[in-house]
Amino acid sequence: MIYSKSTIKNIADSIGVPKLKDEITSAMAQDVEFRLHEIITEAMKFMRHSKRTKLTVTDINSALRVRNVEPIYGFETGRPIKFNKTATALEEIYYVDDEVIDLDRLMEEPLPSVPLEVVYTAHWLAIEGVQPRIQQNPAPIDEEEPAAKKPAKTPQRQDSVETIPLVKHVLSKELQLYFECITESLVSPDPLVKSTALESISIDAGIHQLVTYFVQYVAMTVKNNLNNLSTLNTAMAVAKALRRNPNLFVEPYMHQLIPSLLTCLVSKRLCESYTEDHWSLRDGAAEQIAEICQQFGQSYHTLQARITRTLLRAFLDPTKPLTTHYGAIVGLTKLGVSIIKVLVLPNIKAYMSLLDAEMEKRDNQQLIYDGAHCQTALINVLKTLARDSDDIEPVGVTIPQRSKLAEVVGDTLARLVFDDPDAGKITAAVLAANKEAKAKETSK
């Protein structure tokens, strides 16, 4: 027998049932042995179904639950159970050795670090079936190379910062050949070859995998050719062709394209000689930025606000060159009449004081040349304001009206406005916008 009569008597004494008869203790020992055999047999079934050869505490607990018996608490499958032996006057007793914990030492140990909060981030898993090359996405399997020949990707450490290599982007040989052919055609001296390449970018439906490569091409071209006007014009034409292609989804790449457009808009120098027509390049970049704000403004509510803030800082910074001021003025004008009324018109008079001081330096022909273009840009600002004010009647071209206009835009610009055939319409629109702005300030 597994359980002896003395064991049954000791357990009975511990629960307050003394002096059991030998017949009762013998029957109880046999019953306990039978029930233990049943539980162990049931537990071994769980062990075999789990494909194991070692019986665990989980198997015993599962067998107990099957028989509607409360499981044994305080034991874990992963923790080895160690039994210690002690001898008494009558027999040897085995007991589980419990770990002794020093509370004083436990209280002195430093607290564990606070776990980080759970956050969620979004990224593009695939765009038109193509997986972007970002570190959040898994690496694609290259079927052309055997797995044994692939070198293991190891993290690279630079200045104690761990960086993960970008995911490899696999292009077909046809697309690689197409991209090389297009980029070679874009630098061709033949205008027909260049225009054909741009037309292909703007209408081809099978180049969605090359969008990221063309965007990178635009960025690198602008970065490395800031003094080459012809190359910069080509880069802007590529950006425009990409956006005009109805078969391409370029929205995820706008954050990479806008910096290149802003560079071509407000950069200090975009050509070798100041007499070259870099003004057209700036005008084209401003038009593209305005189109992007109009197209994606609903999806990205802060896009136009951030661009406007950047251009306004460039416009109001007296340390910036006049070419940068010109780009900022043109960019703000293209963003709409509301921007002109709120941000440009109230600052024209102060800016004209700065511009007049720069243009008085007669020994610097470039300043005079650039300043004249800035004046023309400001005239266009006022003309845009007048075109939007169809319900305003023109005022008379008189000296009092010119004085009123000078109070808003300065004497020099007022003189230039009165040389224009639409001076009456422009003056009426400017005075009405200024009156409206003052009324809003008074109401506040």
Tab-separated table of N, CA and C in Angstrom, residues 128 140 278 380 443:
chain	number	residue	atom	x	y	z
A	128	GLU	N	-0.251	50.404	-54.132
A	128	GLU	CA	-0.581	49.805	-55.425
A	128	GLU	C	0.144	48.477	-55.613
A	140	PRO	N	11.478	41.660	-48.510
A	140	PRO	CA	10.900	40.739	-49.498
A	140	PRO	C	11.849	39.597	-49.808
A	278	HIS	N	15.950	82.877	-64.140
A	278	HIS	CA	15.570	81.944	-63.071
A	278	HIS	C	14.223	82.321	-62.462
A	380	ASN	N	1.992	92.432	-59.220
A	380	ASN	CA	1.140	91.279	-59.529
A	380	ASN	C	0.283	90.865	-58.332
A	443	SER	N	-13.263	95.494	-34.530
A	443	SER	CA	-14.275	94.618	-33.922
A	443	SER	C	-13.687	93.695	-32.856
